[in-house]
Amino acid sequence: MSSGADDARTAHRPSAPARPGLRERKKAKTRAAIQRHALRLFKKRGYDETTVEDIAEAAEVSPSTFFRYFPTKEDVVMYDVFDPVLLASLRSQPRGLDPVRAMRAAMRQVFRDMDEEDREDLLEREALFRLVPDLRARMMDELLRTVSVLARIIAERTGRRAGDLGVRVVAGAIIGALISAWLTEEGESLGVDTYRGMDRALEKLESGLSL
Amino acid sequence: MSSGADDARTAHRPSAPARPGLRERKKAKTRAAIQRHALRLFKKRGYDETTVEDIAEAAEVSPSTFFRYFPTKEDVVMYDVFDPVLLASLRSQPRGLDPVRAMRAAMRQVFRDMDEEDREDLLEREALFRLVPDLRARMMDELLRTVSVLARIIAERTGRRAGDLGVRVVAGAIIGALISAWLTEEGESLGVDTYRGMDRALEKLESGLSL
DNA sequence: CCATATATTGACAGTGACTCCTATTTAGGA
DNA sequence: TCCTAAATAGGAGTCACTGTCAATATATGG
């Protein structure tokens, strides 16, 4: 998500035509630079071994500025994790599919439509999440939010209240199964493999939990 | 989570035939004191508003000592979260039950056998987890470990490999459903209610995810 | 084109969690 | 009782993060 011409993507919906605003453009560029250098350094020297000051220096801004763009060091990696894109895709799935199948279809679509650069970016972050406890923990917490959003979407699709226990259980189970598949015990982390694993996890879910 | 000998934690109140060693006893007492004062202060002044120094002073030890007993401030609250007790109970469930039903039975048993003091203690922590982002995130991460352990138990019970995707999916789905129930959108947090919610969540899981 | 309101920034001075090192005490065994 | 190993207090240092302030850059109305 970071590189190239993605000015409008950050805050507002794609519906509004791109609105330059020279100030905004500079901001987007700074943000992208910080993030790009941060990820590069994390990859090269490790997360804990890279200080905010290092990142700031590499991106040619002051530490203060770093924190104006990202509330915490974690957030540099965090941003954009389990995307809105996926959830949007999920919303657009045909009404007929039950939640698990719909999720599966949405994942396939998103994964297919992702270009190479984004995919590598995702892998990069995935490795960090696996490896760095603070980031992993933070990601898990973000997933709580994802469960809520997922519940809302499922509720829409099935005409129930988002608070309905059944709905929340399904949402939780889906996310839980995905995470568990992502875990892969002794984590290898190949991109396609990860997707494969998650897809197969949902396939299992489709056929129930009986064992 | 690293080094071996922190099993003193389990030595709560049970009048287990004490294994003196005057030194050990002192250690256990210090640990307990730190933790007790910490939780008391967290409740009274809030987690972020209570410094390690505050806790150390209340427990009459030096800050250095605090960190020798608990690797991080988080760990004072963390300890004992989604108990080994539950997992032990799960192991002892009759072979005939499928994983979800077994888990449900285990939860009921543990909840029933818990005495009032422990229950209050749990509530206390639960509130902290809900409220304090760092703690909540950390707890979510601990849950990853719980999923793995759960997977191992399910594997034992069903005669499969712990790495089996089906097994892991079930484990993940169970934990995911429980968390989702725990979430309760606008979280109230009554003890019995929380248990009720989780029980009903597993009940839903039993009957499949179709909706 | 200028003047003024508004945003963005860098420098600086905290605070608090955590690490590492050292000197001193204290428990338990010889 | 003395010797050793562990436990402790204390201090110095790092780093993430916060808040404040003044300097500068940009947008905008006149």
GROMACS .gro file of C-alpha atoms (C1' of nucleotides) in nm:
model
  482
    1MET     CA    1   0.000   0.000   0.000
    2SER     CA    2   0.284   0.235   0.066
    3SER     CA    3   0.456   0.325  -0.255
    4GLY     CA    4   0.356   0.502  -0.572
    5ALA     CA    5   0.058   0.723  -0.633
    6ASP     CA    6  -0.178   0.651  -0.352
    7ASP     CA    7  -0.273   0.995  -0.239
    8ALA     CA    8  -0.644   0.958  -0.204
    9ARG     CA    9  -0.650   0.608  -0.062
   10THR     CA   10  -0.555   0.695   0.287
   11ALA     CA   11  -0.847   0.869   0.446
   12HIS     CA   12  -1.136   0.914   0.212
   13ARG     CA   13  -1.338   0.687  -0.006
   14PRO     CA   14  -1.232   0.637  -0.365
   15SER     CA   15  -1.565   0.790  -0.461
   16ALA     CA   16  -1.434   1.144  -0.425
   17PRO     CA   17  -1.213   1.247  -0.718
   18ALA     CA   18  -0.850   1.305  -0.626
   19ARG     CA   19  -0.804   1.641  -0.462
   20PRO     CA   20  -0.440   1.752  -0.471
   21GLY     CA   21  -0.390   2.023  -0.213
   22LEU     CA   22  -0.016   2.072  -0.215
   23ARG     CA   23  -0.004   2.045   0.161
   24GLU     CA   24  -0.179   1.714   0.165
   25ARG     CA   25   0.054   1.577  -0.096
   26LYS     CA   26   0.357   1.656   0.112
   27LYS     CA   27   0.202   1.491   0.411
   28ALA     CA   28   0.125   1.174   0.221
   29LYS     CA   29   0.478   1.165   0.092
   30THR     CA   30   0.627   1.209   0.437
   31ARG     CA   31   0.405   0.939   0.581
   32ALA     CA   32   0.500   0.700   0.304
   33ALA     CA   33   0.868   0.777   0.347
   34ILE     CA   34   0.861   0.715   0.719
   35GLN     CA   35   0.681   0.389   0.671
   36ARG     CA   36   0.901   0.271   0.389
   37HIS     CA   37   1.222   0.341   0.575
   38ALA     CA   38   1.083   0.191   0.891
   39LEU     CA   39   0.997  -0.138   0.726
   40ARG     CA   40   1.329  -0.144   0.547
   41LEU     CA   41   1.517  -0.096   0.872
   42PHE     CA   42   1.304  -0.347   1.059
   43LYS     CA   43   1.380  -0.603   0.797
   44LYS     CA   44   1.748  -0.524   0.799
   45ARG     CA   45   1.822  -0.476   1.167
   46GLY     CA   46   1.519  -0.613   1.346
   47TYR     CA   47   1.229  -0.436   1.510
   48ASP     CA   48   1.359  -0.393   1.862
   49GLU     CA   49   1.703  -0.305   1.734
   50THR     CA   50   1.567  -0.016   1.532
   51THR     CA   51   1.492   0.296   1.730
   52VAL     CA   52   1.242   0.562   1.637
   53GLU     CA   53   1.534   0.797   1.610
   54ASP     CA   54   1.692   0.570   1.349
   55ILE     CA   55   1.375   0.576   1.147
   56ALA     CA   56   1.334   0.949   1.180
   57GLU     CA   57   1.687   1.006   1.068
   58ALA     CA   58   1.650   0.774   0.770
   59ALA     CA   59   1.330   0.946   0.666
   60GLU     CA   60   1.488   1.286   0.726
   61VAL     CA   61   1.239   1.410   0.979
   62SER     CA   62   1.262   1.478   1.349
   63PRO     CA   63   1.150   1.220   1.604
   64SER     CA   64   0.868   1.454   1.699
   65THR     CA   65   0.745   1.436   1.345
   66PHE     CA   66   0.752   1.060   1.348
   67PHE     CA   67   0.507   1.058   1.635
   68ARG     CA   68   0.288   1.311   1.465
   69TYR     CA   69   0.239   1.067   1.179
   70PHE     CA   70   0.225   0.745   1.379
   71PRO     CA   71   0.099   0.743   1.735
   72THR     CA   72   0.329   0.456   1.828
   73LYS     CA   73   0.620   0.269   1.678
   74GLU     CA   74   0.390  -0.030   1.641
   75ASP     CA   75   0.154   0.164   1.422
   76VAL     CA   76   0.408   0.197   1.144
   77VAL     CA   77   0.370  -0.174   1.086
   78MET     CA   78   0.011  -0.198   1.194
   79TYR     CA   79  -0.154   0.034   0.954
   80ASP     CA   80  -0.359  -0.148   0.696
   81VAL     CA   81  -0.341  -0.491   0.845
   82PHE     CA   82  -0.643  -0.709   0.796
   83ASP     CA   83  -0.779  -0.479   0.537
   84PRO     CA   84  -1.097  -0.299   0.484
   85VAL     CA   85  -1.054  -0.431   0.133
   86LEU     CA   86  -1.135  -0.779   0.248
   87LEU     CA   87  -1.440  -0.663   0.432
   88ALA     CA   88  -1.558  -0.465   0.132
   89SER     CA   89  -1.518  -0.770  -0.085
   90LEU     CA   90  -1.711  -0.968   0.168
   91ARG     CA   91  -1.997  -0.724   0.153
   92SER     CA   92  -2.013  -0.766  -0.221
   93GLN     CA   93  -2.049  -1.144  -0.215
   94PRO     CA   94  -2.378  -1.287  -0.337
   95ARG     CA   95  -2.647  -1.299  -0.074
   96GLY     CA   96  -2.696  -1.670  -0.115
   97LEU     CA   97  -2.369  -1.779   0.040
   98ASP     CA   98  -2.354  -1.862   0.406
   99PRO     CA   99  -2.102  -1.659   0.609
  100VAL     CA  100  -1.816  -1.906   0.594
  101ARG     CA  101  -1.845  -1.960   0.221
  102ALA     CA  102  -1.879  -1.588   0.163
  103MET     CA  103  -1.565  -1.522   0.360
  104ARG     CA  104  -1.382  -1.786   0.166
  105ALA     CA  105  -1.488  -1.636  -0.163
  106ALA     CA  106  -1.391  -1.288  -0.047
  107MET     CA  107  -1.047  -1.403   0.056
  108ARG     CA  108  -0.990  -1.573  -0.274
  109GLN     CA  109  -1.093  -1.263  -0.463
  110VAL     CA  110  -0.874  -1.027  -0.261
  111PHE     CA  111  -0.575  -1.254  -0.281
  112ARG     CA  112  -0.617  -1.294  -0.655
  113ASP     CA  113  -0.654  -0.923  -0.721
  114MET     CA  114  -0.355  -0.824  -0.515
  115ASP     CA  115  -0.055  -0.716  -0.719
  116GLU     CA  116   0.293  -0.849  -0.658
  117GLU     CA  117   0.422  -0.548  -0.473
  118ASP     CA  118   0.138  -0.546  -0.225
  119ARG     CA  119   0.177  -0.916  -0.174
  120GLU     CA  120   0.542  -0.882  -0.083
  121ASP     CA  121   0.459  -0.597   0.147
  122LEU     CA  122   0.208  -0.816   0.321
  123LEU     CA  123   0.458  -1.097   0.359
  124GLU     CA  124   0.705  -0.858   0.513
  125ARG     CA  125   0.459  -0.753   0.777
  126GLU     CA  126   0.340  -1.105   0.832
  127ALA     CA  127   0.691  -1.210   0.923
  128LEU     CA  128   0.718  -0.924   1.169
  129PHE     CA  129   0.390  -1.017   1.331
  130ARG     CA  130   0.499  -1.372   1.376
  131LEU     CA  131   0.832  -1.278   1.521
  132VAL     CA  132   0.786  -0.969   1.735
  133PRO     CA  133   0.572  -1.031   2.042
  134ASP     CA  134   0.459  -0.672   2.081
  135LEU     CA  135   0.342  -0.654   1.723
  136ARG     CA  136   0.177  -0.991   1.736
  137ALA     CA  137  -0.010  -0.896   2.050
  138ARG     CA  138  -0.118  -0.569   1.900
  139MET     CA  139  -0.238  -0.744   1.587
  140MET     CA  140  -0.443  -0.986   1.792
  141ASP     CA  141  -0.607  -0.692   1.959
  142GLU     CA  142  -0.686  -0.536   1.623
  143LEU     CA  143  -0.852  -0.859   1.532
  144LEU     CA  144  -1.103  -0.804   1.806
  145ARG     CA  145  -1.220  -0.507   1.610
  146THR     CA  146  -1.224  -0.716   1.296
  147VAL     CA  147  -1.451  -0.966   1.466
  148SER     CA  148  -1.695  -0.688   1.544
  149VAL     CA  149  -1.695  -0.558   1.191
  150LEU     CA  150  -1.730  -0.907   1.056
  151ALA     CA  151  -2.024  -0.964   1.286
  152ARG     CA  152  -2.188  -0.652   1.152
  153ILE     CA  153  -2.146  -0.767   0.794
  154ILE     CA  154  -2.278  -1.112   0.871
  155ALA     CA  155  -2.572  -0.952   1.043
  156GLU     CA  156  -2.646  -0.744   0.734
  157ARG     CA  157  -2.625  -1.045   0.509
  158THR     CA  158  -2.852  -1.261   0.720
  159GLY     CA  159  -3.091  -0.997   0.841
  160ARG     CA  160  -3.013  -1.023   1.209
  161ARG     CA  161  -2.893  -0.787   1.475
  162ALA     CA  162  -2.517  -0.741   1.490
  163GLY     CA  163  -2.531  -0.811   1.861
  164ASP     CA  164  -2.697  -1.148   1.810
  165LEU     CA  165  -2.495  -1.414   1.987
  166GLY     CA  166  -2.519  -1.657   1.698
  167VAL     CA  167  -2.379  -1.398   1.464
  168ARG     CA  168  -2.093  -1.313   1.695
  169VAL     CA  169  -2.011  -1.676   1.748
  170VAL     CA  170  -1.982  -1.734   1.375
  171ALA     CA  171  -1.767  -1.425   1.332
  172GLY     CA  172  -1.541  -1.527   1.617
  173ALA     CA  173  -1.511  -1.882   1.496
  174ILE     CA  174  -1.415  -1.769   1.147
  175ILE     CA  175  -1.144  -1.536   1.269
  176GLY     CA  176  -1.028  -1.790   1.524
  177ALA     CA  177  -0.997  -2.062   1.265
  178LEU     CA  178  -0.803  -1.830   1.033
  179ILE     CA  179  -0.561  -1.726   1.303
  180SER     CA  180  -0.512  -2.083   1.405
  181ALA     CA  181  -0.431  -2.175   1.049
  182TRP     CA  182  -0.199  -1.878   1.023
  183LEU     CA  183  -0.019  -1.999   1.330
  184THR     CA  184   0.104  -2.317   1.166
  185GLU     CA  185   0.285  -2.441   1.474
  186GLU     CA  186   0.640  -2.409   1.350
  187GLY     CA  187   0.573  -2.111   1.135
  188GLU     CA  188   0.692  -2.120   0.786
  189SER     CA  189   0.537  -1.825   0.617
  190LEU     CA  190   0.525  -1.853   0.241
  191GLY     CA  191   0.270  -1.620   0.094
  192VAL     CA  192   0.076  -1.856  -0.122
  193ASP     CA  193   0.104  -2.125   0.141
  194THR     CA  194  -0.045  -1.900   0.402
  195TYR     CA  195  -0.336  -1.825   0.173
  196ARG     CA  196  -0.374  -2.195   0.096
  197GLY     CA  197  -0.380  -2.278   0.464
  198MET     CA  198  -0.644  -2.023   0.539
  199ASP     CA  199  -0.855  -2.134   0.249
  200ARG     CA  200  -0.838  -2.492   0.362
  201ALA     CA  201  -0.920  -2.383   0.715
  202LEU     CA  202  -1.243  -2.226   0.597
  203GLU     CA  203  -1.313  -2.532   0.391
  204LYS     CA  204  -1.296  -2.737   0.710
  205LEU     CA  205  -1.524  -2.492   0.884
  206GLU     CA  206  -1.780  -2.533   0.611
  207SER     CA  207  -1.815  -2.897   0.693
  208GLY     CA  208  -1.866  -2.839   1.064
  209LEU     CA  209  -1.666  -2.885   1.379
  210SER     CA  210  -1.751  -3.240   1.461
  211LEU     CA  211  -1.416  -3.416   1.396
  212MET     CA  212   0.775  -1.819   2.819
  213SER     CA  213   1.122  -1.890   2.938
  214SER     CA  214   1.273  -2.005   3.259
  215GLY     CA  215   1.145  -2.295   3.456
  216ALA     CA  216   1.095  -2.229   3.819
  217ASP     CA  217   0.801  -1.996   3.841
  218ASP     CA  218   0.569  -2.272   3.948
  219ALA     CA  219   0.532  -2.111   4.284
  220ARG     CA  220   0.240  -1.933   4.122
  221THR     CA  221   0.019  -2.233   4.153
  222ALA     CA  222   0.082  -2.242   4.526
  223HIS     CA  223  -0.215  -2.029   4.608
  224ARG     CA  224  -0.405  -2.092   4.913
  225PRO     CA  225  -0.449  -2.470   4.908
  226SER     CA  226  -0.317  -2.614   5.230
  227ALA     CA  227  -0.087  -2.835   5.031
  228PRO     CA  228   0.173  -3.002   5.251
  229ALA     CA  229   0.408  -2.707   5.240
  230ARG     CA  230   0.755  -2.771   5.109
  231PRO     CA  231   0.927  -2.520   5.338
  232GLY     CA  232   1.272  -2.413   5.247
  233LEU     CA  233   1.259  -2.087   5.432
  234ARG     CA  234   1.407  -1.907   5.138
  235GLU     CA  235   1.138  -2.030   4.902
  236ARG     CA  236   0.872  -1.931   5.144
  237LYS     CA  237   0.999  -1.579   5.158
  238LYS     CA  238   1.009  -1.563   4.783
  239ALA     CA  239   0.653  -1.682   4.749
  240LYS     CA  240   0.543  -1.428   5.005
  241THR     CA  241   0.722  -1.145   4.830
  242ARG     CA  242   0.573  -1.244   4.498
  243ALA     CA  243   0.228  -1.258   4.644
  244ALA     CA  244   0.271  -0.924   4.817
  245ILE     CA  245   0.383  -0.751   4.500
  246GLN     CA  246   0.094  -0.892   4.308
  247ARG     CA  247  -0.163  -0.816   4.573
  248HIS     CA  248  -0.055  -0.456   4.609
  249ALA     CA  249  -0.030  -0.416   4.234
  250LEU     CA  250  -0.386  -0.529   4.173
  251ARG     CA  251  -0.511  -0.320   4.460
  252LEU     CA  252  -0.344  -0.010   4.321
  253PHE     CA  253  -0.458  -0.081   3.967
  254LYS     CA  254  -0.813  -0.103   4.086
  255LYS     CA  255  -0.784   0.211   4.291
  256ARG     CA  256  -0.584   0.440   4.066
  257GLY     CA  257  -0.590   0.272   3.726
  258TYR     CA  258  -0.327   0.070   3.547
  259ASP     CA  259  -0.145   0.341   3.356
  260GLU     CA  260  -0.163   0.574   3.653
  261THR     CA  261   0.016   0.327   3.876
  262THR     CA  262   0.391   0.314   3.830
  263VAL     CA  263   0.613   0.021   3.905
  264GLU     CA  264   0.776   0.237   4.164
  265ASP     CA  265   0.441   0.283   4.336
  266ILE     CA  266   0.392  -0.089   4.348
  267ALA     CA  267   0.743  -0.154   4.471
  268GLU     CA  268   0.703   0.097   4.745
  269ALA     CA  269   0.368  -0.043   4.853
  270ALA     CA  270   0.513  -0.393   4.861
  271GLU     CA  271   0.823  -0.265   5.039
  272VAL     CA  272   1.075  -0.385   4.786
  273SER     CA  273   1.299  -0.203   4.545
  274PRO     CA  274   1.197  -0.153   4.182
  275SER     CA  275   1.479  -0.386   4.082
  276THR     CA  276   1.320  -0.657   4.290
  277PHE     CA  277   0.987  -0.603   4.123
  278PHE     CA  278   1.141  -0.683   3.790
  279ARG     CA  279   1.311  -0.989   3.925
  280TYR     CA  280   0.974  -1.130   4.018
  281PHE     CA  281   0.780  -1.013   3.715
  282PRO     CA  282   0.953  -0.959   3.384
  283THR     CA  283   0.712  -0.680   3.291
  284LYS     CA  284   0.444  -0.473   3.455
  285GLU     CA  285   0.190  -0.657   3.241
  286ASP     CA  286   0.288  -0.989   3.386
  287VAL     CA  287   0.163  -0.896   3.730
  288VAL     CA  288  -0.187  -0.906   3.589
  289MET     CA  289  -0.124  -1.171   3.329
  290TYR     CA  290  -0.036  -1.463   3.541
  291ASP     CA  291  -0.292  -1.738   3.548
  292VAL     CA  292  -0.517  -1.610   3.280
  293PHE     CA  293  -0.699  -1.877   3.086
  294ASP     CA  294  -0.596  -2.136   3.334
  295PRO     CA  295  -0.413  -2.458   3.316
  296VAL     CA  296  -0.695  -2.566   3.542
  297LEU     CA  297  -0.940  -2.543   3.256
  298LEU     CA  298  -0.714  -2.742   3.031
  299ALA     CA  299  -0.664  -3.006   3.296
  300SER     CA  300  -1.037  -3.035   3.339
  301LEU     CA  301  -1.071  -3.065   2.966
  302ARG     CA  302  -0.829  -3.351   2.960
  303SER     CA  303  -1.035  -3.532   3.218
  304GLN     CA  304  -1.361  -3.515   3.023
  305PRO     CA  305  -1.504  -3.845   2.899
  306ARG     CA  306  -1.361  -3.960   2.570
  307GLY     CA  307  -1.701  -3.978   2.409
  308LEU     CA  308  -1.765  -3.606   2.392
  309ASP     CA  309  -1.671  -3.415   2.081
  310PRO     CA  310  -1.430  -3.125   2.135
  311VAL     CA  311  -1.687  -2.850   2.163
  312ARG     CA  312  -1.904  -3.040   2.409
  313ALA     CA  313  -1.599  -3.141   2.608
  314MET     CA  314  -1.489  -2.782   2.634
  315ARG     CA  315  -1.831  -2.678   2.744
  316ALA     CA  316  -1.839  -2.941   3.015
  317ALA     CA  317  -1.490  -2.843   3.130
  318MET     CA  318  -1.584  -2.479   3.156
  319ARG     CA  319  -1.893  -2.559   3.357
  320GLN     CA  320  -1.694  -2.774   3.595
  321VAL     CA  321  -1.421  -2.519   3.650
  322PHE     CA  322  -1.665  -2.237   3.697
  323ARG     CA  323  -1.866  -2.439   3.944
  324ASP     CA  324  -1.566  -2.547   4.148
  325MET     CA  325  -1.419  -2.202   4.173
  326ASP     CA  326  -1.453  -2.043   4.516
  327GLU     CA  327  -1.578  -1.695   4.572
  328GLU     CA  328  -1.240  -1.536   4.625
  329ASP     CA  329  -1.094  -1.672   4.304
  330ARG     CA  330  -1.401  -1.565   4.117
  331GLU     CA  331  -1.368  -1.208   4.236
  332ASP     CA  332  -1.002  -1.213   4.150
  333LEU     CA  333  -1.090  -1.324   3.801
  334LEU     CA  334  -1.348  -1.050   3.761
  335GLU     CA  335  -1.095  -0.794   3.868
  336ARG     CA  336  -0.853  -0.902   3.600
  337GLU     CA  337  -1.124  -0.938   3.342
  338ALA     CA  338  -1.215  -0.574   3.390
  339LEU     CA  339  -0.853  -0.475   3.344
  340PHE     CA  340  -0.826  -0.678   3.026
  341ARG     CA  341  -1.131  -0.515   2.882
  342LEU     CA  342  -1.020  -0.168   2.969
  343VAL     CA  343  -0.644  -0.149   2.924
  344PRO     CA  344  -0.534  -0.190   2.562
  345ASP     CA  345  -0.187  -0.316   2.644
  346LEU     CA  346  -0.321  -0.584   2.872
  347ARG     CA  347  -0.593  -0.683   2.633
  348ALA     CA  348  -0.343  -0.716   2.351
  349ARG     CA  349  -0.111  -0.919   2.565
  350MET     CA  350  -0.396  -1.146   2.669
  351MET     CA  351  -0.491  -1.203   2.308
  352ASP     CA  352  -0.137  -1.308   2.240
  353GLU     CA  353  -0.142  -1.550   2.531
  354LEU     CA  354  -0.452  -1.695   2.377
  355LEU     CA  355  -0.248  -1.799   2.077
  356ARG     CA  356  -0.061  -2.028   2.309
  357THR     CA  357  -0.390  -2.150   2.450
  358VAL     CA  358  -0.505  -2.242   2.101
  359SER     CA  359  -0.196  -2.453   2.057
  360VAL     CA  360  -0.242  -2.631   2.386
  361LEU     CA  361  -0.607  -2.682   2.312
  362ALA     CA  362  -0.515  -2.828   1.976
  363ARG     CA  363  -0.281  -3.070   2.145
  364ILE     CA  364  -0.553  -3.185   2.384
  365ILE     CA  365  -0.805  -3.225   2.107
  366ALA     CA  366  -0.550  -3.423   1.915
  367GLU     CA  367  -0.499  -3.655   2.211
  368ARG     CA  368  -0.871  -3.703   2.253
  369THR     CA  369  -0.935  -3.780   1.889
  370GLY     CA  370  -0.619  -3.965   1.808
  371ARG     CA  371  -0.483  -3.725   1.552
  372ARG     CA  372  -0.168  -3.526   1.514
  373ALA     CA  373  -0.166  -3.193   1.697
  374GLY     CA  374  -0.057  -3.028   1.375
  375ASP     CA  375  -0.356  -3.157   1.182
  376LEU     CA  376  -0.535  -2.868   1.018
  377GLY     CA  377  -0.877  -2.993   1.115
  378VAL     CA  378  -0.773  -3.007   1.477
  379ARG     CA  379  -0.628  -2.661   1.470
  380VAL     CA  380  -0.933  -2.520   1.302
  381VAL     CA  381  -1.158  -2.658   1.571
  382ALA     CA  382  -0.932  -2.527   1.845
  383GLY     CA  383  -0.917  -2.185   1.684
  384ALA     CA  384  -1.290  -2.173   1.628
  385ILE     CA  385  -1.362  -2.261   1.990
  386ILE     CA  386  -1.134  -1.995   2.129
  387GLY     CA  387  -1.253  -1.745   1.871
  388ALA     CA  388  -1.615  -1.805   1.959
  389LEU     CA  389  -1.542  -1.768   2.329
  390ILE     CA  390  -1.355  -1.443   2.283
  391SER     CA  391  -1.628  -1.310   2.064
  392ALA     CA  392  -1.883  -1.391   2.330
  393TRP     CA  393  -1.660  -1.234   2.591
  394LEU     CA  394  -1.649  -0.919   2.384
  395THR     CA  395  -2.019  -0.850   2.419
  396GLU     CA  396  -2.009  -0.536   2.206
  397GLU     CA  397  -2.078  -0.283   2.478
  398GLY     CA  398  -1.908  -0.478   2.749
  399GLU     CA  399  -2.085  -0.525   3.069
  400SER     CA  400  -1.885  -0.776   3.259
  401LEU     CA  401  -2.078  -0.954   3.530
  402GLY     CA  402  -1.912  -1.275   3.630
  403VAL     CA  403  -2.196  -1.516   3.601
  404ASP     CA  404  -2.316  -1.338   3.290
  405THR     CA  405  -1.980  -1.378   3.126
  406TYR     CA  406  -1.985  -1.747   3.200
  407ARG     CA  407  -2.341  -1.771   3.073
  408GLY     CA  408  -2.247  -1.599   2.750
  409MET     CA  409  -1.955  -1.829   2.690
  410ASP     CA  410  -2.162  -2.133   2.763
  411ARG     CA  411  -2.427  -2.024   2.520
  412ALA     CA  412  -2.161  -1.948   2.264
  413LEU     CA  413  -2.036  -2.305   2.278
  414GLU     CA  414  -2.394  -2.424   2.262
  415LYS     CA  415  -2.430  -2.239   1.932
  416LEU     CA  416  -2.106  -2.388   1.809
  417GLU     CA  417  -2.238  -2.735   1.880
  418SER     CA  418  -2.517  -2.683   1.634
  419GLY     CA  419  -2.289  -2.567   1.355
  420LEU     CA  420  -2.209  -2.241   1.185
  421SER     CA  421  -2.475  -2.235   0.920
  422LEU     CA  422  -2.700  -1.951   1.040
  423DC     C1'  423   0.080   4.105  -0.376
  424DC     C1'  424   0.049   4.138   0.102
  425DA     C1'  425  -0.112   4.029   0.568
  426DT     C1'  426  -0.289   3.728   0.870
  427DA     C1'  427  -0.477   3.282   1.037
  428DT     C1'  428  -0.352   2.808   1.038
  429DA     C1'  429  -0.052   2.383   0.986
  430DT     C1'  430   0.368   2.166   1.016
  431DT     C1'  431   0.787   2.127   1.207
  432DG     C1'  432   1.218   2.080   1.515
  433DA     C1'  433   1.433   2.139   1.957
  434DC     C1'  434   1.402   2.054   2.437
  435DA     C1'  435   1.266   1.880   2.869
  436DG     C1'  436   1.028   1.558   3.096
  437DT     C1'  437   0.829   1.057   3.261
  438DG     C1'  438   0.825   0.577   3.311
  439DA     C1'  439   0.932   0.097   3.180
  440DC     C1'  440   1.298  -0.172   3.151
  441DT     C1'  441   1.832  -0.331   3.145
  442DC     C1'  442   2.283  -0.387   3.330
  443DC     C1'  443   2.618  -0.362   3.682
  444DT     C1'  444   2.791  -0.346   4.156
  445DA     C1'  445   2.820  -0.362   4.646
  446DT     C1'  446   2.588  -0.556   5.042
  447DT     C1'  447   2.314  -0.862   5.290
  448DT     C1'  448   2.126  -1.317   5.404
  449DA     C1'  449   2.001  -1.824   5.391
  450DG     C1'  450   2.165  -2.290   5.401
  451DG     C1'  451   2.519  -2.631   5.391
  452DA     C1'  452   2.998  -2.776   5.531
  453DT     C1'  453   3.089  -2.097   6.275
  454DC     C1'  454   3.245  -1.989   5.826
  455DC     C1'  455   3.182  -2.011   5.320
  456DT     C1'  456   2.921  -1.987   4.914
  457DA     C1'  457   2.539  -1.875   4.638
  458DA     C1'  458   2.136  -1.636   4.603
  459DA     C1'  459   1.857  -1.215   4.695
  460DT     C1'  460   1.848  -0.741   4.731
  461DA     C1'  461   1.902  -0.228   4.695
  462DG     C1'  462   2.080   0.128   4.437
  463DG     C1'  463   2.250   0.379   4.048
  464DA     C1'  464   2.344   0.477   3.568
  465DG     C1'  465   2.173   0.433   3.114
  466DT     C1'  466   1.841   0.344   2.700
  467DC     C1'  467   1.428   0.417   2.464
  468DA     C1'  468   0.936   0.493   2.373
  469DC     C1'  469   0.643   0.842   2.432
  470DT     C1'  470   0.432   1.326   2.597
  471DG     C1'  471   0.393   1.811   2.621
  472DT     C1'  472   0.546   2.271   2.527
  473DC     C1'  473   0.735   2.637   2.256
  474DA     C1'  474   0.899   2.900   1.897
  475DA     C1'  475   1.020   2.911   1.397
  476DT     C1'  476   0.867   2.838   0.946
  477DA     C1'  477   0.576   2.716   0.566
  478DT     C1'  478   0.129   2.733   0.346
  479DA     C1'  479  -0.338   2.873   0.257
  480DT     C1'  480  -0.657   3.241   0.219
  481DG     C1'  481  -0.908   3.689   0.233
  482DG     C1'  482  -0.837   4.150   0.113
   0.00000   0.00000   0.00000
